[in-house]
Short mmCIF file of C-alpha atoms in Angstrom, two decimals:
data_model
loop_
_atom_site.label_atom_id
_atom_site.label_comp_id
_atom_site.label_asym_id
_atom_site.label_seq_id
_atom_site.Cartn_x
_atom_site.Cartn_y
_atom_site.Cartn_z
CA MET O 1 -9.44 -277.99 -94.87
CA CYS O 2 -11.83 -276.26 -97.28
CA ASN O 3 -14.30 -279.14 -97.02
CA TYR O 4 -14.12 -279.24 -93.22
CA ALA O 5 -14.28 -275.47 -92.77
CA GLY O 6 -17.20 -275.14 -95.16
CA ARG O 7 -19.22 -277.86 -93.48
CA SER O 8 -18.43 -276.48 -90.02
CA LEU O 9 -19.54 -272.99 -90.94
CA LEU O 10 -22.80 -274.17 -92.47
CA SER O 11 -23.48 -276.48 -89.53
CA ALA O 12 -23.00 -273.63 -87.06
CA PHE O 13 -25.88 -271.77 -88.72
CA GLY O 14 -28.04 -274.86 -89.24
CA LEU O 15 -27.66 -274.72 -93.01
CA GLU O 16 -26.96 -277.33 -95.65
CA GLY O 17 -24.42 -276.78 -98.38
CA ILE O 18 -24.62 -277.29 -102.12
CA PRO O 19 -21.74 -279.47 -103.40
CA ILE O 20 -19.94 -277.98 -106.38
CA GLU O 21 -20.55 -281.10 -108.42
CA SER O 22 -24.32 -280.73 -108.03
CA LEU O 23 -24.14 -277.49 -110.01
CA LEU O 24 -22.22 -279.03 -112.89
CA SER O 25 -23.31 -281.65 -115.40
CA GLU O 26 -22.75 -285.33 -114.66
CA THR O 27 -20.28 -285.49 -117.54
CA TYR O 28 -18.37 -282.40 -116.41
CA GLY O 29 -14.63 -282.56 -116.69
CA ALA O 30 -12.43 -279.59 -115.85
CA PRO O 31 -10.54 -278.31 -118.90
CA GLU O 32 -6.84 -279.04 -119.07
CA VAL O 33 -4.69 -276.14 -117.88
CA ASP O 34 -1.09 -275.12 -118.37
CA THR O 35 1.03 -272.11 -117.46
CA THR O 36 0.05 -270.27 -120.65
CA LEU O 37 -3.62 -269.97 -119.64
CA GLU O 38 -4.41 -266.36 -118.67
CA THR O 39 -8.19 -266.03 -118.87
CA TYR O 40 -11.11 -268.45 -118.84
CA ARG O 41 -14.65 -267.44 -119.82
CA GLY O 42 -13.62 -263.81 -119.49
CA ILE O 43 -12.11 -264.16 -115.99
CA SER O 44 -8.40 -263.55 -115.30
CA VAL O 45 -7.89 -266.91 -113.63
CA ALA O 46 -4.08 -266.67 -113.79
CA ASP O 47 -4.04 -263.64 -111.47
CA TYR O 48 -6.03 -265.42 -108.76
CA ALA O 49 -4.00 -268.61 -109.14
CA MET O 50 -0.76 -266.65 -108.80
CA SER O 51 -1.95 -264.80 -105.67
CA SER O 52 -3.02 -268.08 -104.08
CA THR O 53 0.28 -269.74 -104.99
CA ARG O 54 2.24 -266.92 -103.40
CA ARG O 55 0.18 -267.21 -100.23
CA PHE O 56 0.58 -271.00 -100.14
CA LEU O 57 4.34 -270.96 -100.77
CA LEU O 58 4.92 -267.86 -98.59
CA ARG O 59 6.94 -266.14 -101.30
CA HIS O 60 6.45 -263.58 -104.07
CA SER O 61 8.78 -265.00 -106.71
CA ILE O 62 7.34 -268.06 -108.43
CA ASP O 63 9.62 -270.12 -110.69
CA PHE O 64 7.82 -272.37 -113.18
CA GLU O 65 11.10 -274.22 -113.74
CA ASP O 66 10.72 -275.48 -110.17
CA SER O 67 8.37 -278.49 -110.35
CA TYR O 68 6.86 -277.84 -106.89
CA HIS O 69 6.13 -274.20 -107.72
CA ARG O 70 4.67 -275.11 -111.10
CA GLU O 71 2.45 -277.95 -109.84
CA THR O 72 1.19 -275.84 -106.94
CA TYR O 73 0.27 -273.05 -109.37
CA LEU O 74 -1.45 -275.46 -111.76
CA ARG O 75 -3.58 -276.91 -108.94
CA PHE O 76 -4.80 -273.42 -108.06
CA LEU O 77 -5.34 -272.62 -111.74
CA ARG O 78 -7.44 -275.76 -112.18
CA SER O 79 -9.46 -274.86 -109.07
CA ALA O 80 -10.02 -271.37 -110.50
CA VAL O 81 -11.37 -272.82 -113.76
CA ILE O 82 -13.73 -275.16 -111.89
CA LEU O 83 -14.98 -272.29 -109.73
CA VAL O 84 -15.64 -270.13 -112.78
CA ASP O 85 -17.81 -272.91 -114.22
CA MET O 86 -19.54 -273.36 -110.87
CA CYS O 87 -20.23 -269.63 -110.48
CA GLU O 88 -21.57 -269.37 -114.02
CA ALA O 89 -23.97 -272.23 -113.21
CA LEU O 90 -25.07 -270.42 -110.04
CA PHE O 91 -25.72 -267.20 -111.93
CA GLU O 92 -27.87 -269.10 -114.42
CA GLN O 93 -30.05 -270.42 -111.56
CA TYR O 94 -30.26 -267.49 -109.14
CA PRO O 95 -31.11 -263.79 -109.76
CA PHE O 96 -28.54 -262.41 -107.31
CA ASP O 97 -28.89 -258.83 -106.08
CA ALA O 98 -25.41 -258.79 -104.56
CA VAL O 99 -22.44 -261.04 -103.87
CA LEU O 100 -20.24 -260.88 -100.77
CA ALA O 101 -16.93 -262.76 -100.55
CA HIS O 102 -13.89 -263.04 -98.31
CA ASP O 103 -10.24 -263.12 -99.51
CA ASP O 104 -10.97 -261.32 -102.76
CA ARG O 105 -7.44 -261.67 -104.14
CA TYR O 106 -7.42 -265.45 -103.92
CA VAL O 107 -9.10 -268.22 -105.92
CA HIS O 108 -11.67 -269.09 -103.27
CA GLY O 109 -13.02 -265.53 -102.96
CA GLY O 110 -11.92 -263.54 -105.98
CA ILE O 111 -13.48 -265.80 -108.61
CA HIS O 112 -16.97 -265.24 -107.19
CA LEU O 113 -16.54 -261.47 -107.24
CA ALA O 114 -15.07 -261.48 -110.74
CA VAL O 115 -17.97 -263.51 -112.15
CA ALA O 116 -20.42 -261.21 -110.35
CA GLN O 117 -18.74 -258.19 -111.95
CA LYS O 118 -18.96 -259.88 -115.34
CA HIS O 119 -22.73 -260.26 -114.86
CA GLY O 120 -23.16 -256.68 -113.62
CA VAL O 121 -24.07 -257.79 -110.10
CA THR O 122 -23.06 -255.63 -107.12
CA SER O 123 -20.16 -257.35 -105.36
CA TYR O 124 -18.34 -256.60 -102.12
CA SER O 125 -15.34 -258.03 -100.30
CA HIS O 126 -14.90 -258.11 -96.55
CA ASP O 127 -12.15 -258.70 -94.03
CA LEU O 128 -11.53 -258.33 -90.32
CA GLY O 129 -10.53 -254.77 -89.46
CA ARG O 130 -7.30 -253.25 -88.26
CA ARG O 131 -8.97 -252.61 -84.92
CA GLU O 132 -10.24 -255.35 -82.62
CA GLY O 133 -13.91 -256.30 -82.99
CA THR O 134 -14.39 -254.59 -86.37
CA ILE O 135 -14.92 -255.54 -90.01
CA LEU O 136 -14.18 -253.79 -93.32
CA PHE O 137 -15.99 -253.85 -96.67
CA GLY O 138 -14.71 -253.07 -100.14
CA ASP O 139 -16.68 -252.54 -103.34
CA ALA O 140 -15.34 -254.79 -106.10
CA GLY O 141 -16.45 -252.17 -108.60
CA ASN O 142 -13.74 -249.78 -107.36
CA ARG O 143 -10.20 -249.56 -108.70
CA SER O 144 -9.42 -252.37 -106.24
CA SER O 145 -11.73 -254.87 -104.56
CA LEU O 146 -9.51 -255.04 -101.47
CA PRO O 147 -11.57 -254.09 -98.38
CA PHE O 148 -9.07 -251.33 -97.49
CA PHE O 149 -10.05 -249.28 -100.55
CA THR O 150 -12.90 -246.77 -100.83
CA ASP O 151 -13.84 -245.16 -104.12
CA HIS O 152 -11.73 -242.11 -104.89
CA ASP O 153 -14.58 -239.65 -105.49
CA THR O 154 -16.12 -240.42 -102.09
CA LEU O 155 -12.76 -239.94 -100.38
CA GLN O 156 -12.08 -236.62 -102.09
CA THR O 157 -15.49 -235.37 -100.92
CA GLU O 158 -14.85 -236.58 -97.35
CA LEU O 159 -11.36 -235.06 -97.17
CA ALA O 160 -12.58 -231.66 -98.32
CA GLU O 161 -14.48 -231.18 -95.04
CA PRO O 162 -12.64 -230.20 -91.82
CA LEU O 163 -13.01 -232.47 -88.81
CA SER O 164 -15.19 -231.42 -85.89
CA ALA O 165 -13.66 -231.09 -82.43
CA SER O 166 -15.06 -234.49 -81.39
CA GLU O 167 -13.73 -236.10 -84.59
CA GLU O 168 -10.30 -234.58 -83.94
CA ARG O 169 -10.31 -236.11 -80.46
CA ARG O 170 -11.36 -239.49 -81.86
CA VAL O 171 -8.49 -239.43 -84.34
CA GLU O 172 -6.04 -238.68 -81.54
CA GLU O 173 -7.46 -241.56 -79.48
CA ILE O 174 -7.19 -244.00 -82.39
CA MET O 175 -3.60 -243.10 -83.25
CA ALA O 176 -2.53 -243.08 -79.61
CA ALA O 177 -4.02 -246.56 -79.25
CA ARG O 178 -2.14 -247.75 -82.34
CA THR O 179 1.10 -246.38 -80.94
CA GLU O 180 0.48 -248.13 -77.61
CA GLY O 181 -0.86 -251.31 -79.19
CA SER O 182 -4.08 -251.17 -77.16
CA ASP O 183 -6.54 -251.14 -80.09
CA VAL O 184 -4.61 -252.97 -82.79
CA ARG O 185 -5.85 -256.36 -83.87
CA ILE O 186 -2.36 -257.68 -84.62
CA ASN O 187 0.61 -256.11 -82.85
CA TYR O 188 3.42 -255.85 -85.37
CA SER O 189 5.60 -253.17 -83.77
CA ALA O 190 8.15 -254.14 -81.12
CA ARG O 191 6.52 -251.73 -78.59
CA THR O 192 9.91 -251.04 -77.02
CA ASN O 193 10.07 -247.28 -77.66
CA ASN O 194 13.51 -247.98 -79.17
CA SER O 195 14.45 -245.98 -82.25
CA PHE O 196 17.38 -246.05 -84.66
CA ASP O 197 20.36 -244.01 -83.52
CA SER O 198 21.36 -241.83 -86.45
CA SER O 199 23.79 -238.92 -86.37
CA ALA O 200 22.88 -237.86 -89.91
CA ASP O 201 21.21 -234.52 -90.59
CA CYS O 202 18.55 -236.34 -92.63
CA THR O 203 17.23 -239.83 -91.82
CA VAL O 204 14.78 -241.55 -94.18
CA GLY O 205 12.78 -244.66 -93.39
CA ILE O 206 11.98 -247.31 -96.03
CA PHE O 207 9.23 -249.74 -95.01
CA THR O 208 8.69 -252.99 -96.92
CA ASN O 209 5.68 -255.32 -97.00
CA LEU O 210 5.11 -258.94 -96.13
CA ILE O 211 6.20 -260.09 -99.56
CA TRP O 212 3.48 -262.70 -100.20
CA ASP O 213 0.54 -260.73 -98.80
CA ALA O 214 -2.59 -260.04 -100.85
CA SER O 215 -2.15 -256.29 -100.40
CA LEU O 216 0.57 -256.47 -103.06
CA GLU O 217 -1.84 -257.91 -105.63
CA VAL O 218 -2.81 -254.46 -106.86
CA GLU O 219 -2.38 -252.44 -110.02
CA GLU O 220 1.22 -251.99 -111.12
CA LEU O 221 2.10 -248.31 -111.22
CA VAL O 222 5.64 -246.97 -110.99
CA PHE O 223 7.41 -250.34 -110.88
CA PRO O 224 6.51 -253.63 -112.59
CA ASP O 225 6.77 -255.46 -109.28
CA VAL O 226 7.38 -254.82 -105.58
CA LEU O 227 10.71 -256.67 -105.83
CA ASP O 228 11.81 -254.31 -108.61
CA TRP O 229 10.95 -251.41 -106.32
CA ILE O 230 13.07 -252.86 -103.50
CA ASP O 231 16.06 -253.65 -105.73
CA ASP O 232 16.01 -250.35 -107.63
CA THR O 233 15.57 -248.30 -104.44
CA VAL O 234 18.47 -250.03 -102.67
CA GLU O 235 20.61 -249.53 -105.77
CA HIS O 236 19.73 -245.83 -105.91
CA VAL O 237 20.20 -244.72 -102.29
CA SER O 238 24.00 -244.70 -102.56
CA SER O 239 23.71 -241.78 -104.99
CA VAL O 240 21.78 -239.66 -102.49
CA ASP O 241 24.32 -237.59 -100.56
CA ASP O 242 24.13 -236.73 -96.85
CA VAL O 243 21.11 -238.96 -96.15
CA GLN O 244 20.94 -242.00 -93.88
CA PHE O 245 18.42 -244.58 -95.08
CA VAL O 246 16.92 -247.10 -92.66
CA LEU O 247 15.11 -250.00 -94.32
CA LYS O 248 12.74 -251.71 -91.89
CA THR O 249 11.57 -255.12 -93.09
CA HIS O 250 8.06 -256.16 -92.13
CA PRO O 251 7.80 -257.82 -88.69
CA ALA O 252 5.11 -260.15 -90.08
CA GLU O 253 7.94 -262.07 -91.76
CA ALA O 254 8.90 -263.24 -88.28
CA LYS O 255 5.31 -263.66 -87.04
CA PHE O 256 3.84 -265.54 -90.03
CA GLY O 257 6.98 -266.87 -91.70
CA THR O 258 8.27 -266.41 -95.22
CA ASP O 259 10.15 -268.46 -97.79
CA GLU O 260 11.55 -265.29 -99.34
CA SER O 261 13.24 -262.99 -96.88
CA VAL O 262 13.42 -259.36 -97.97
CA GLU O 263 16.55 -258.82 -95.90
CA GLY O 264 18.17 -261.94 -97.35
CA ARG O 265 17.29 -260.88 -100.88
CA ILE O 266 18.84 -257.45 -100.39
CA ARG O 267 22.01 -258.71 -98.74
CA ASP O 268 22.51 -261.42 -101.37
CA GLY O 269 21.72 -259.17 -104.33
CA HIS O 270 23.49 -255.99 -103.21
CA ASP O 271 26.96 -256.86 -101.95
CA PRO O 272 28.32 -254.63 -100.66
CA LEU O 273 25.37 -252.67 -99.33
CA PRO O 274 25.36 -248.89 -99.77
CA ASP O 275 27.25 -247.21 -96.91
CA ASN O 276 24.25 -245.01 -96.14
CA LEU O 277 21.75 -247.90 -95.81
CA GLU O 278 20.95 -249.79 -92.61
CA ILE O 279 18.65 -252.84 -92.72
CA LEU O 280 16.53 -253.74 -89.70
CA SER O 281 15.51 -257.40 -89.44
CA PRO O 282 11.84 -258.43 -89.01
CA ASP O 283 12.48 -259.29 -85.33
CA THR O 284 14.29 -256.03 -84.55
CA ASP O 285 13.52 -254.36 -81.23
CA VAL O 286 13.21 -250.98 -82.98
CA ASP O 287 9.71 -249.64 -82.40
CA THR O 288 8.06 -248.49 -85.64
CA TYR O 289 6.33 -245.54 -83.97
CA ALA O 290 9.46 -244.41 -82.13
CA LEU O 291 11.36 -244.58 -85.40
CA ILE O 292 8.70 -242.54 -87.23
CA ARG O 293 9.13 -239.70 -84.73
CA ASP O 294 12.85 -239.53 -85.61
CA LEU O 295 12.47 -239.58 -89.39
CA ASP O 296 12.78 -236.64 -91.75
CA ALA O 297 11.02 -238.49 -94.59
CA GLY O 298 9.68 -241.94 -95.46
CA ILE O 299 9.27 -244.25 -98.45
CA VAL O 300 6.74 -247.08 -98.82
CA TYR O 301 5.33 -249.27 -101.56
CA ASN O 302 1.84 -249.49 -100.08
CA SER O 303 2.36 -250.09 -96.35
CA THR O 304 -0.06 -248.59 -93.80
CA VAL O 305 3.03 -247.05 -92.19
CA GLY O 306 2.95 -244.50 -95.01
CA LEU O 307 -0.38 -243.18 -93.71
CA GLU O 308 0.92 -243.14 -90.14
CA MET O 309 4.02 -241.19 -91.17
CA ALA O 310 1.93 -238.63 -93.05
CA TYR O 311 -0.29 -238.27 -89.97
CA GLU O 312 2.83 -237.39 -87.96
CA GLY O 313 3.83 -234.81 -90.57
CA VAL O 314 6.62 -236.93 -92.09
CA PRO O 315 6.83 -236.38 -95.89
CA THR O 316 6.11 -239.78 -97.47
CA ILE O 317 6.80 -241.08 -100.97
CA VAL O 318 4.39 -243.82 -102.15
CA ALA O 319 5.69 -246.06 -104.94
CA GLY O 320 2.80 -248.54 -105.21
CA ASP O 321 -0.97 -248.57 -105.38
CA THR O 322 -2.47 -248.13 -101.94
CA HIS O 323 -5.80 -247.04 -100.53
CA TYR O 324 -4.43 -243.62 -99.52
CA ARG O 325 -2.58 -242.76 -102.72
CA ASP O 326 -3.42 -239.53 -104.63
CA LEU O 327 -5.42 -238.05 -101.75
CA GLY O 328 -3.27 -234.97 -101.25
CA PHE O 329 -1.09 -235.91 -98.27
CA THR O 330 1.63 -238.12 -99.78
CA PHE O 331 4.07 -237.70 -102.66
CA ASP O 332 2.84 -240.00 -105.44
CA PRO O 333 5.16 -240.29 -108.47
CA GLU O 334 3.66 -241.60 -111.70
CA THR O 335 6.93 -242.71 -113.30
CA GLN O 336 10.29 -244.07 -112.21
CA ASP O 337 11.95 -240.82 -113.28
CA GLU O 338 9.61 -238.92 -110.95
CA TYR O 339 10.25 -241.43 -108.15
CA PHE O 340 14.05 -241.19 -108.36
CA GLY O 341 13.76 -237.42 -108.71
CA LEU O 342 11.88 -237.30 -105.40
CA LEU O 343 14.54 -239.53 -103.80
CA GLY O 344 17.27 -237.21 -105.00
CA ASP O 345 15.47 -234.20 -103.49
CA ILE O 346 14.20 -235.99 -100.40
CA ARG O 347 15.96 -233.60 -98.02
CA ASP O 348 13.76 -230.81 -99.38
CA LEU O 349 10.37 -232.55 -99.13
CA GLU O 350 7.93 -230.90 -96.73
CA MET O 351 4.29 -231.32 -95.78
CA ASP O 352 2.23 -228.16 -95.53
CA GLU O 353 -0.65 -227.66 -93.09
CA GLU O 354 -3.26 -228.75 -95.61
CA MET O 355 -1.45 -232.05 -96.29
CA VAL O 356 -1.29 -232.84 -92.57
CA ALA O 357 -4.96 -231.89 -92.17
CA ARG O 358 -5.97 -234.20 -95.04
CA ALA O 359 -3.94 -237.04 -93.53
CA LYS O 360 -5.84 -236.62 -90.26
CA ARG O 361 -9.18 -236.54 -92.07
CA TYR O 362 -8.30 -239.73 -93.88
CA VAL O 363 -7.34 -241.41 -90.61
CA HIS O 364 -10.85 -240.60 -89.40
CA VAL O 365 -12.45 -242.05 -92.53
CA TYR O 366 -10.28 -245.15 -92.65
CA PHE O 367 -9.79 -246.17 -89.02
CA GLU O 368 -13.12 -244.91 -87.65
CA ARG O 369 -15.88 -244.65 -90.27
CA LYS O 370 -14.78 -247.57 -92.44
CA HIS O 371 -14.45 -249.94 -89.47
CA VAL O 372 -17.87 -251.36 -88.61
CA ASP O 373 -18.43 -252.94 -85.19
CA PHE O 374 -18.32 -256.75 -85.40
CA PRO O 375 -18.06 -258.08 -81.81
CA PHE O 376 -18.10 -261.77 -82.73
CA PHE O 377 -14.41 -262.56 -82.56
CA LYS O 378 -11.26 -261.90 -80.58
CA THR O 379 -7.73 -262.04 -81.93
CA GLN O 380 -5.69 -264.52 -79.92
CA SER O 381 -2.45 -264.07 -81.81
CA ALA O 382 -1.26 -263.32 -85.33
CA GLY O 383 -3.41 -265.37 -87.70
CA ASP O 384 -5.41 -267.00 -84.88
CA ASN O 385 -8.90 -265.79 -83.96
CA GLU O 386 -11.47 -266.98 -81.46
CA TYR O 387 -15.02 -266.73 -82.83
CA PHE O 388 -18.00 -266.42 -80.50
CA LYS O 389 -21.32 -268.17 -80.84
CA VAL O 390 -23.78 -265.98 -82.73
CA GLU O 391 -27.42 -266.19 -81.69
CA HIS O 392 -30.07 -265.56 -84.34
CA ASP O 393 -31.55 -262.70 -82.30
CA LYS O 394 -28.23 -260.87 -82.58
CA VAL O 395 -28.26 -260.78 -86.40
CA LYS O 396 -31.91 -260.73 -87.45
CA PRO O 397 -33.41 -257.57 -89.00
CA GLY O 398 -33.35 -254.81 -86.43
CA ASN O 399 -29.67 -255.19 -85.62
CA GLU O 400 -28.33 -251.73 -86.40
CA ASN O 401 -24.96 -252.79 -87.79
CA PHE O 402 -26.22 -255.65 -89.94
CA ASP O 403 -29.11 -253.61 -91.32
CA PHE O 404 -26.65 -250.82 -92.13
CA ILE O 405 -24.25 -253.18 -93.93
CA VAL O 406 -26.98 -254.85 -95.99
CA ARG O 407 -28.59 -251.52 -96.88
CA LYS O 408 -25.28 -250.06 -98.08
CA ILE O 409 -24.34 -253.11 -100.14
CA LEU O 410 -27.71 -253.36 -101.84
CA ALA O 411 -27.52 -249.65 -102.66
CA ASP O 412 -23.96 -250.14 -103.98
CA GLU O 413 -22.67 -247.43 -101.66
CA PRO O 414 -19.46 -247.23 -99.60
CA VAL O 415 -19.88 -249.00 -96.25
CA LEU O 416 -18.89 -246.00 -94.13
CA ARG O 417 -20.46 -245.32 -90.75
#
């Protein structure tokens, strides 16, 4: 697939590729690898191999005692080592000003960015946006190279300024469109307007991630692992009196598939379940946005739902590293003691006016200014895109969007409109 896709892409632009082997010596042989190898030539190859293995196997937990898991991981690890050698050879031959790569958490994209960072070369990641016909860019020099992240200092400056009347209206349009599903590239929510019927005085939503997604390959903060967060949270909710918890598993598990069901893991590992916990399956007909309106508080690891809850004024606890953490509109514990303390007092959590205002300002930065128009594709269904033919006249110098992107990257500045 990589060979075919690479040749097809180059052919579409009338370009010829450079085979990897042409950059390496005729006597090159990839070094032997085993599961103890962590870094190679200063690059954390194990991290990229693990991310790629999780994506390939559609699961988060990898067991090296399982021969299929181990051999899959070792193939990715070997590919990572070869790509490091290839990239080092490229950097010896070419005086790059910048490097741009897709899928920055995986072997085929992340290695290039990591080697660029090692050589002090400006490096950016990119991905299709949350909104149709848009693209996102992330600076690999930030705390995370994921395209969803913007450097913290820039965000603090942006969030200090109130929105104008036109910006307020634009935020309302964007969030209304997300609720309706009219400007969302992939529709995850059931769009049924059905909520969860709770008679409790306090109802708290817990929203999990697609367990093998690259968004989880971020810095570990409060918990060693997202699975530890899930297990410890489920274990703890029974001790929180007079609160109904609703754990909504990610609908992408049903859309994309998974070999490690969050619901199955919880039901198998916590029998019986706490009386005050209800689990909603990935294919539930409960509408995320209808549920948010009925919640008194929310808990996420790093799901975008946390931002959407904060926008609606729902106090939100963030347990993981996400692009909107520590920006003044969520509750961001630094330790497990702080996290469980917040859970114990969750009935008392409130958002003040400034927190809600900052959430709205961040929505404007993230969903509007960070999303750059890219009208060269259309999402057909989850994971399936139709790409349109791109004429040279559409992308040559003078195209406002492309000139803007290139100018920002070369200046090593956030790609914000």
